[in-house]
Coordinates of C-alpha atoms (C1' of nucleotides) in Angstrom, one line a residue:
Chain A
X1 CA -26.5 0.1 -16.7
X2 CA -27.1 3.0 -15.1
X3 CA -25.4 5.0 -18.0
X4 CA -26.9 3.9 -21.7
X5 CA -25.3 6.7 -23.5
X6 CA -22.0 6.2 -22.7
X7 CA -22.3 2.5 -23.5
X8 CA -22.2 2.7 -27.0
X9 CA -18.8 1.5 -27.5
X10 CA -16.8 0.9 -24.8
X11 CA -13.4 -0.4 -25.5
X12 CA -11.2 -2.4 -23.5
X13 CA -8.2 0.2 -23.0
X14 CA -11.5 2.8 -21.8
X15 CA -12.8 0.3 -19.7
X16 CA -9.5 -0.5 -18.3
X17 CA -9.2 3.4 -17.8
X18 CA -13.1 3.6 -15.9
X19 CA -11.5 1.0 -13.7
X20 CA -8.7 2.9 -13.1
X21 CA -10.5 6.3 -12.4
X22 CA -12.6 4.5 -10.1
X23 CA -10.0 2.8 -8.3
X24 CA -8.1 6.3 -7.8
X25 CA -10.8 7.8 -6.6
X26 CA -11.5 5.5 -3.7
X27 CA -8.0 4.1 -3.2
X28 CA -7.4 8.2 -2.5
X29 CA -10.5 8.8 -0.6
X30 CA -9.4 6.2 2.1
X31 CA -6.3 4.6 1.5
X32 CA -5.3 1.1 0.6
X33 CA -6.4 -0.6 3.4
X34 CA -9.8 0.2 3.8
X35 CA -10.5 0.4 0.1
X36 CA -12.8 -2.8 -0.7
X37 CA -12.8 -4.4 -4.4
X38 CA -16.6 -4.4 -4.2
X39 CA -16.7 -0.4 -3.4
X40 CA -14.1 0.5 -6.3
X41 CA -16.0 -1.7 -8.9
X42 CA -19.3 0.5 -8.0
X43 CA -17.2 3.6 -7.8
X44 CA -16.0 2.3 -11.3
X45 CA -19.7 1.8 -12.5
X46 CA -18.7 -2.4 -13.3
X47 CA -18.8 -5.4 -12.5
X48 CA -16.0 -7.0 -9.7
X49 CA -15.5 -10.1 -11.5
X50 CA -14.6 -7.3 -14.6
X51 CA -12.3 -5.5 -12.6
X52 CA -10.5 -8.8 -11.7
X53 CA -10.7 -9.5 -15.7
X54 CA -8.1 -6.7 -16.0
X55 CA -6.4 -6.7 -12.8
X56 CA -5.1 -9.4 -10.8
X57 CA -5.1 -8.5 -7.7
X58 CA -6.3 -5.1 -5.4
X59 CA -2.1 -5.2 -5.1
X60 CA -1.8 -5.3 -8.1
X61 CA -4.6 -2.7 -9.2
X62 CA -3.0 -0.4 -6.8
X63 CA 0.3 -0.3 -8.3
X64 CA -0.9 0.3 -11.7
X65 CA -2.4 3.4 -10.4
X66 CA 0.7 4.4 -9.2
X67 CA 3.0 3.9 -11.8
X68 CA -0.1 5.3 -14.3
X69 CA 0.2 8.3 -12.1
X70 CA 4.0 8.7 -12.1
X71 CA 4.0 7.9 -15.8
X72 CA 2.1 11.1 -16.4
X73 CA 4.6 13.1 -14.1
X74 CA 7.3 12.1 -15.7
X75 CA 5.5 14.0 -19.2
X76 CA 6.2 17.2 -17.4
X77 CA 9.1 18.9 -19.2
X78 CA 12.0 19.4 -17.5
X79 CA 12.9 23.2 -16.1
X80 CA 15.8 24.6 -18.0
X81 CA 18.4 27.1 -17.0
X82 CA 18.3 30.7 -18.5
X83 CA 20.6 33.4 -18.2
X84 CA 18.2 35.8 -18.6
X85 CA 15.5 35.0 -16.2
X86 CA 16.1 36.1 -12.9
X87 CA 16.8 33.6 -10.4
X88 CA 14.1 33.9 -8.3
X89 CA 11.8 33.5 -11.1
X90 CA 13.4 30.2 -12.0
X91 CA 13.2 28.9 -8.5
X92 CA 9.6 29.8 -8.2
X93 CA 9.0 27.4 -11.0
X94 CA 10.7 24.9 -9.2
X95 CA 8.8 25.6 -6.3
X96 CA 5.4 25.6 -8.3
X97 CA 6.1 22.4 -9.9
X98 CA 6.3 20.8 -6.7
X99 CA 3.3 22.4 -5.2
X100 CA 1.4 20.6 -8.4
X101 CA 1.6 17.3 -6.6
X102 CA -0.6 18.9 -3.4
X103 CA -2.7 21.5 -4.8
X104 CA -4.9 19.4 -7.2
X105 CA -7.1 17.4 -5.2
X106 CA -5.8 14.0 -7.5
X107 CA -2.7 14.3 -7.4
X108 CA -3.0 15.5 -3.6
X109 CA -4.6 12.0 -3.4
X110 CA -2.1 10.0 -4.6
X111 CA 0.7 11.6 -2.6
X112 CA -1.4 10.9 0.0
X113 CA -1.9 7.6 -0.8
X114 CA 1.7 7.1 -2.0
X115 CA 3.0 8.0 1.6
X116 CA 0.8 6.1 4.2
X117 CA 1.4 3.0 2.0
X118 CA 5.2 3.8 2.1
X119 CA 5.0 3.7 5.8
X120 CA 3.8 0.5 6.7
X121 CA 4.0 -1.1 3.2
X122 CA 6.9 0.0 1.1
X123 CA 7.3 -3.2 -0.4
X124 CA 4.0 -2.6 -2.4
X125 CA 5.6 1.1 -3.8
X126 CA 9.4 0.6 -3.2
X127 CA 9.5 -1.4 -6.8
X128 CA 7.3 0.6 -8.7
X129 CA 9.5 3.6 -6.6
X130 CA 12.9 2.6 -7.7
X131 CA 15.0 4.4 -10.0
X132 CA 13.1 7.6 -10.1
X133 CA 15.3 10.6 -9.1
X134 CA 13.2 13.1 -7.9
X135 CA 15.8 16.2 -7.3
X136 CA 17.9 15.2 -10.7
X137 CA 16.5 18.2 -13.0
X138 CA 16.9 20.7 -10.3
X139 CA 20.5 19.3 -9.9
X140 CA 20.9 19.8 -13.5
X141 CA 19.7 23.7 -13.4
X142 CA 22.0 24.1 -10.1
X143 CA 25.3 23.0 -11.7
X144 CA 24.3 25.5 -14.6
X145 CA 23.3 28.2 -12.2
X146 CA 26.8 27.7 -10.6
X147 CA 28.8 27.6 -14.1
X148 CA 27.1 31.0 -14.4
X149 CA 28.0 32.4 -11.8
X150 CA 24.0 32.9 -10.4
X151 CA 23.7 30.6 -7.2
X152 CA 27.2 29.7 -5.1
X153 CA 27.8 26.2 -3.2
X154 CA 29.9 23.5 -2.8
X155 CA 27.6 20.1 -3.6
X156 CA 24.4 20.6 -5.8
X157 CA 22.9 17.0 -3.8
X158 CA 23.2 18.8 -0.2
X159 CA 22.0 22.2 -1.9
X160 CA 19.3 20.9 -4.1
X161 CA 18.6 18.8 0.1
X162 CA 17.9 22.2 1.8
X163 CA 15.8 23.2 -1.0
X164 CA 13.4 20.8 -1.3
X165 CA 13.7 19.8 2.2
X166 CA 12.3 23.6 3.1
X167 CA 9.3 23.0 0.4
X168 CA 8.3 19.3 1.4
X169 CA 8.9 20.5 5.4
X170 CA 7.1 23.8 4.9
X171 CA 4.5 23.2 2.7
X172 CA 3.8 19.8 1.5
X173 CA 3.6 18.0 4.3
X174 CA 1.7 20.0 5.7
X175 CA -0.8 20.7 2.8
X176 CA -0.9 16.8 2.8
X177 CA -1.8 15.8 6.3
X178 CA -4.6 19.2 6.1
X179 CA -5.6 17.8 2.8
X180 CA -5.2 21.3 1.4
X181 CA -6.8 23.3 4.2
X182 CA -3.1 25.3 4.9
X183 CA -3.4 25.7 1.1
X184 CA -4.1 29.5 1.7
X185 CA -1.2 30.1 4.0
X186 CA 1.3 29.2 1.5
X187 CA 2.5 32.4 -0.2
X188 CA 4.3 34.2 2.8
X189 CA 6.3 31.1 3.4
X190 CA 7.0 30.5 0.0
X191 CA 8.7 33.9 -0.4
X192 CA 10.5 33.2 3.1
X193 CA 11.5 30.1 1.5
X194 CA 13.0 31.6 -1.8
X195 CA 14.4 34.1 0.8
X196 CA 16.4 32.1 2.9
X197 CA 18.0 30.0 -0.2
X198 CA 19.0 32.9 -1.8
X199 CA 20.9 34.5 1.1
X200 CA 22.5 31.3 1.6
X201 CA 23.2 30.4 -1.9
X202 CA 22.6 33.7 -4.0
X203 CA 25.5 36.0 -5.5
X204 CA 23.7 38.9 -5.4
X205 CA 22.9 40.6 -1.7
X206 CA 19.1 40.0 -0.6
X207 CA 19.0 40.1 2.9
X208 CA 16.8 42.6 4.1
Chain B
X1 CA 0.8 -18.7 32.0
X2 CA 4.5 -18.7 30.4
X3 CA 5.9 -16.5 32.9
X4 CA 4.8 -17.3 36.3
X5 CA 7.7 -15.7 38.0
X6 CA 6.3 -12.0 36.9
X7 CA 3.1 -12.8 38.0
X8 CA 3.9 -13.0 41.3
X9 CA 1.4 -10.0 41.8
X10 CA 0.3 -7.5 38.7
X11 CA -1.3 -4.3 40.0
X12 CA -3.9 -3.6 37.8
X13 CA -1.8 -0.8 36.4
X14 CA 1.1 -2.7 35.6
X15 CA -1.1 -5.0 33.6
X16 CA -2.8 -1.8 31.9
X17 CA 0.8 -0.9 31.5
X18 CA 1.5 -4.6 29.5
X19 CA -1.1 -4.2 27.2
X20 CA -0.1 -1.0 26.3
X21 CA 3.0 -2.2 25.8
X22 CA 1.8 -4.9 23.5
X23 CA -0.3 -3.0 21.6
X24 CA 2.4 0.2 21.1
X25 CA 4.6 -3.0 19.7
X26 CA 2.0 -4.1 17.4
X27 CA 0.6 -0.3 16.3
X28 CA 3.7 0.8 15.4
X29 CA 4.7 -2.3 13.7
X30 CA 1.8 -3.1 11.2
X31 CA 0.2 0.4 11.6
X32 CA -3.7 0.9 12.6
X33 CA -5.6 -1.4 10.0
X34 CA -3.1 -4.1 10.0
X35 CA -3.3 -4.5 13.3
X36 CA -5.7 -7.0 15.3
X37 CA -6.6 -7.5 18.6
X38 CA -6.0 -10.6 19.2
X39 CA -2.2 -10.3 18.4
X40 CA -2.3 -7.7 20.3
X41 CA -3.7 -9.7 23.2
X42 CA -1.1 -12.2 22.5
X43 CA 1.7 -10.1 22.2
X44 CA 0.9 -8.4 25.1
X45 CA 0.4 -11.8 26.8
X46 CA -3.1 -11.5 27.9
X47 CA -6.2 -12.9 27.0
X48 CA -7.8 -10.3 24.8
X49 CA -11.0 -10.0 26.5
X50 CA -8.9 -8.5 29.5
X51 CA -8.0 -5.8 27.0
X52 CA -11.3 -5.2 26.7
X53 CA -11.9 -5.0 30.4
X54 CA -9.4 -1.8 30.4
X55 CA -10.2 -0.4 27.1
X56 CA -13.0 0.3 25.1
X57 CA -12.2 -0.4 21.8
X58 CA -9.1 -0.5 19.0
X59 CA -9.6 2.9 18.4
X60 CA -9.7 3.5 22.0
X61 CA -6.8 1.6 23.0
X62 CA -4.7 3.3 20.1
X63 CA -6.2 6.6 21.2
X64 CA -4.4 6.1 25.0
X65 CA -1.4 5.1 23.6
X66 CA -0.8 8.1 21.8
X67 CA -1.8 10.3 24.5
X68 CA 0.3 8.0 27.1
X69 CA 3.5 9.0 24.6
X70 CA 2.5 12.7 24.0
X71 CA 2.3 13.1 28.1
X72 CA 5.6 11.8 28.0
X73 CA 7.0 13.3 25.4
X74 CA 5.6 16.5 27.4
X75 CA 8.0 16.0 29.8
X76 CA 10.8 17.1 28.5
X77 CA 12.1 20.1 29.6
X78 CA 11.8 23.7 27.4
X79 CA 15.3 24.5 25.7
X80 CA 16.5 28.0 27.4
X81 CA 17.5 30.8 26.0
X82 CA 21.4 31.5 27.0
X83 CA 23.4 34.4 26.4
X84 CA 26.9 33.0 26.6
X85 CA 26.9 29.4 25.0
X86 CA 27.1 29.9 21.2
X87 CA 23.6 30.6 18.9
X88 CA 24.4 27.3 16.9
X89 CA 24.8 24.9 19.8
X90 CA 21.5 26.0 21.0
X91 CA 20.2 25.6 17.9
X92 CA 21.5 22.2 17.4
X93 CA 20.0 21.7 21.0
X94 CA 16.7 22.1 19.3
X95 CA 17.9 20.0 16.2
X96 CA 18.5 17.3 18.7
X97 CA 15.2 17.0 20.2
X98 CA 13.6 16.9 16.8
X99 CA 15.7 14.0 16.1
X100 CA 15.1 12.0 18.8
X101 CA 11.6 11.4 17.8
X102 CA 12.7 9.6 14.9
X103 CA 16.4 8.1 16.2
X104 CA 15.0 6.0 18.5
X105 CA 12.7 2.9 17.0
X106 CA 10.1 3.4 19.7
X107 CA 9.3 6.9 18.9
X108 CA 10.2 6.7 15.6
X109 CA 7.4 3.8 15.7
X110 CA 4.5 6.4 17.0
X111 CA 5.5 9.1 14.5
X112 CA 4.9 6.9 11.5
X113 CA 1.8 5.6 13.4
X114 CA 0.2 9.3 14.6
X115 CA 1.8 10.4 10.3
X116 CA -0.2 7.1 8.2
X117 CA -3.4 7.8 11.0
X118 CA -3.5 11.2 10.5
X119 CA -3.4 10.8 6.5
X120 CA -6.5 9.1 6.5
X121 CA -8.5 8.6 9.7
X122 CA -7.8 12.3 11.5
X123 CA -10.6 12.0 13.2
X124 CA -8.7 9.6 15.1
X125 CA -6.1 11.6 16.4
X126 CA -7.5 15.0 15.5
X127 CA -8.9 15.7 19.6
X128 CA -5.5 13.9 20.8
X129 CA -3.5 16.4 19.1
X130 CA -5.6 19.2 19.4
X131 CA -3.8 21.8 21.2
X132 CA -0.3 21.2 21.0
X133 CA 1.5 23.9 19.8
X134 CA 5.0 22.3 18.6
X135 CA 7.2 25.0 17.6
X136 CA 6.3 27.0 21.2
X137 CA 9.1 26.4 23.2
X138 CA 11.2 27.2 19.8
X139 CA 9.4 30.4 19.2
X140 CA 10.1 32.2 22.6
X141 CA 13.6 31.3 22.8
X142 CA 14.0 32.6 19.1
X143 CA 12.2 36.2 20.6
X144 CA 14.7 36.0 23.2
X145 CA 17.8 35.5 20.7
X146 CA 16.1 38.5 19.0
X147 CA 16.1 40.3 22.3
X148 CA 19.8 40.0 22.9
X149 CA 20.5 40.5 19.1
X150 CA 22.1 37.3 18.1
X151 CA 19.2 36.8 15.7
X152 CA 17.3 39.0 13.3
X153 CA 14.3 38.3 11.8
X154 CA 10.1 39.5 11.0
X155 CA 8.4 37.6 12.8
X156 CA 9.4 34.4 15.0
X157 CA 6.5 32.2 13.7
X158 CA 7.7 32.0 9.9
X159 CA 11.5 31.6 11.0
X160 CA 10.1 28.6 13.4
X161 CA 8.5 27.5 9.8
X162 CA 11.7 27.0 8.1
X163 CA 13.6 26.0 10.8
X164 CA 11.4 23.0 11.5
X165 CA 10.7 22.8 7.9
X166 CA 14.3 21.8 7.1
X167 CA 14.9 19.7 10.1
X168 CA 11.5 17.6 9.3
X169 CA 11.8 17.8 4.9
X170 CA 15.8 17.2 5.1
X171 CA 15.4 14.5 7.7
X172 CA 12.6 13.2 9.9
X173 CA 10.7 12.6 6.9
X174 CA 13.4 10.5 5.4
X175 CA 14.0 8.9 8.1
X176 CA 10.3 7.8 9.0
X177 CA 9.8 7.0 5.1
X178 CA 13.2 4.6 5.2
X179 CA 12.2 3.2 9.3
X180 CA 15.9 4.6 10.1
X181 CA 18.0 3.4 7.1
X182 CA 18.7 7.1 6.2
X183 CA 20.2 7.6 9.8
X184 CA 23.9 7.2 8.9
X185 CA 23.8 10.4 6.2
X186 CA 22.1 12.6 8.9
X187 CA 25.1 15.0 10.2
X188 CA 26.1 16.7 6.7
X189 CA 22.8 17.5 6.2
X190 CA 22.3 19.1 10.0
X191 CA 25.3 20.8 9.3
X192 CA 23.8 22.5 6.1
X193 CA 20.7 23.4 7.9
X194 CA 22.3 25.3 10.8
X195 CA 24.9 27.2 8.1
X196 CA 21.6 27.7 6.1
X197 CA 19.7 29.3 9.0
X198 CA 22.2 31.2 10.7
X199 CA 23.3 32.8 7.4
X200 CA 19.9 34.3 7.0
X201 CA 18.8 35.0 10.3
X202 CA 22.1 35.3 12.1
X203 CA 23.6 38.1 13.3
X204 CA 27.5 37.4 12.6
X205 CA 28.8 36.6 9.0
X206 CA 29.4 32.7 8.8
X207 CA 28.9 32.7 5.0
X208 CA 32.1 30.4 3.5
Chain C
dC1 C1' -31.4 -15.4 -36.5
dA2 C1' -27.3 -17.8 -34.7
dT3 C1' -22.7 -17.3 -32.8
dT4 C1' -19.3 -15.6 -30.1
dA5 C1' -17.2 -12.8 -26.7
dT6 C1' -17.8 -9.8 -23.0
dC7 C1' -20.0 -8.1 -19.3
dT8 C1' -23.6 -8.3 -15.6
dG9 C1' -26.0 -9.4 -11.0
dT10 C1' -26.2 -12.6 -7.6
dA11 C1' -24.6 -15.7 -4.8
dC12 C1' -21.0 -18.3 -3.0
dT13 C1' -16.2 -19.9 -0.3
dG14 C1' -13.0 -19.1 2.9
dT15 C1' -10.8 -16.1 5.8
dA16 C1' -10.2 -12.6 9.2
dC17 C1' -11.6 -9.5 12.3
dA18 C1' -14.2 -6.8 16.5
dG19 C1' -16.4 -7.7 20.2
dT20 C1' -19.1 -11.0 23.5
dA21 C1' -20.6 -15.2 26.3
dT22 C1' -19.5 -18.8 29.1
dA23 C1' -17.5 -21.8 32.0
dG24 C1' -13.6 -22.6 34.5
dT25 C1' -9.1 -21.4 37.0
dA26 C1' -5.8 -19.0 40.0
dT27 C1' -5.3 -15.9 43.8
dA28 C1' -6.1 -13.4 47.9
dA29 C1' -8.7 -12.3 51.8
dA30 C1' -12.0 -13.9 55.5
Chain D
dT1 C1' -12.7 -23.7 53.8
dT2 C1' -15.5 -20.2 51.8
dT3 C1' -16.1 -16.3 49.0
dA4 C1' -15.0 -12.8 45.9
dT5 C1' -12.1 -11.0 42.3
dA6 C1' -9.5 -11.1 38.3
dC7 C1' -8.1 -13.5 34.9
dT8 C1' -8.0 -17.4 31.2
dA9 C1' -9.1 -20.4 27.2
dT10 C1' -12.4 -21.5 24.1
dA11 C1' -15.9 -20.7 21.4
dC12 C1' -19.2 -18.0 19.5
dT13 C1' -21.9 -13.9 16.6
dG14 C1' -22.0 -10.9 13.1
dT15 C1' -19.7 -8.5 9.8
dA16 C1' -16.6 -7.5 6.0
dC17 C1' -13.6 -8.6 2.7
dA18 C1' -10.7 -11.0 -1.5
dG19 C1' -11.6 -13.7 -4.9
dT20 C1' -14.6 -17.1 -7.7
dA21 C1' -18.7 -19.7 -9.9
dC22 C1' -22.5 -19.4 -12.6
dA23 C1' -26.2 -18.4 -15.3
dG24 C1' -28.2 -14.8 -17.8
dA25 C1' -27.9 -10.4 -20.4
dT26 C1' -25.9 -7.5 -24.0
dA27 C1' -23.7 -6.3 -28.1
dA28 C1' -21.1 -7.0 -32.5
dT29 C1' -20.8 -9.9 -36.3
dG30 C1' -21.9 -13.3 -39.7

DNA sequence: CATTATCTGTACTGTACAGTATAGTATAAA
DNA sequence: TTTATACTATACTGTACAGTACAGATAATG
């Protein structure tokens, strides 16, 4: 209507994806709760009775957003030991890859969303949830790290724990609950970070 | 009305007292938009135009109750610095207290609460918070382990970080995400964090 | 032009909620 | 007994929302 050009040939998969985008956007503006069908089919520039032409349910809507989203995630490709590289380097991508989900304001969004649902809703994620493993490439990379005589420790779970327990306790949680305003503050502790795993797990001496 | 024996006389605070009661119950089990006042009215077991008569509004009423728990959570006494008992008990001291605000379903309850608010209305709890300065007590007693040289380290802000930021990403996160079920797997973990932290900030070798 | 399918705005149903009005009840004090 | 206070149940107002009905518009195709 409001958009002629762009209306030339719409498709149902790109219609399905305007509903989608529109959905994200205000499903990660204010949550689940107190998004309204009505405001996401004018955020989505159609029709409600379209949106409910594709989607069953604002339930239902939401969870194809999620999966859509961890879909995408899963396309990253995996982090692969190298003998070469120094370790700190390779931890750094690690580290980098997991600042990805809060530094972009979408997928900051959706992490958002992701976690206030999971509080007081995990029935509406805990499906869509199940199955993924989270820590299982950096588990991978540890137990090669270890064969090579790079990082020592006695279980790569509890190791691979501490690590990403010291990113998502230093840094994401808190770049999610600021919605990115402690974004600047995050190289100092990121180095402390990489610091403290290294003295712990390292085989070469860092400590200061 | 279902309990005369109790009403044999309510102060006015006690009944204040019983709707906050009520309404902590009902907050912290359906979370701020999921929440109504009149089940709140019932569940407190007063007629919901009495809550009204001691509190202005929902976000009023949730406002007091997380200010009620921070005063009380205030009241805990600061963690000492001590020369003689051993830097990891004192540490676990601190390890403790963290816990407790997720052990416990109560607390546990306002954590998720003040966590799914704070996500997306902060406004709400933004002034309620304002002010508190968690890691305080934490960071003079780690100047003082400094002082008698059982710890070394930069600066006592950014070891607070990672302290904090693997008790909260190695646990209270989990345990606020799962509503306790991750409870059981707690102590390995703790036990990781402590060896983690006093190998890099600790003065004597514990390195296996 | 006629047909078909899809989308649109508008308006509706039924529900739930925040907050209020009212009329009445229980209690305590005088 | 009277009076004042605090509470209660019930019902209401106004709003917002999920989901649907409908009648008309738009576009592609024949």
């Amino acid at each position: 209507m409001e958009d002629k050009k762009s209306m030339v040939k719409k498709s149902a998969v790109a219609k399905r994806q305007k509903i989608l985008e529109g959905a994200m956007k205000v499903f990660t503006e204010n949550g689940f709760d107190a998004s309204s069908m009505d405001h996401i089919a004018q955020t989505a520039g159609v029709s409600k009775i379209t949106v409910y032409k594709y989607f069953q349910s604002k339930e239902n809507l939401f969870q194809e957003i999620v999966s859509d989203f961890l879909l995408q995630s899963d396309e990253k490709k995996p982090i692969t030991y190298s003998k070469t590289r120094p370790i700190r380097d390779q931890l750094m991508d690690f580290a980098m890859a997991e600042l990805y989900r809060v530094k972009d304001p979408i997928p900051r969004g959706v992490s958002k969303l992701l976690a206030s649902v999971y509080l007081f809703k995990p029935d509406l994620v805990k499906q869509t949830l199940a199955g993924k493993h989270f820590y299982e490439d950096f588990t991978i990379w540890l137990e090669a790290a270890k064969q090579d005589g790079a990082l020592t420790f006695e279980t790569a779970a509890l190791t691979a724990q501490i690590f990403y327990g010291m990113m998502e306790g230093c840094l994401t949680w808190n770049i999610l609950l600021t919605d990115g305003a402690t974004l600047p503050y995050v190289e100092p502790i990121l180095a402390e970070i990489l610091d403290v795993f290294l003295c712990r797990y390292g085989t070469q001496k860092v400590k200061a």
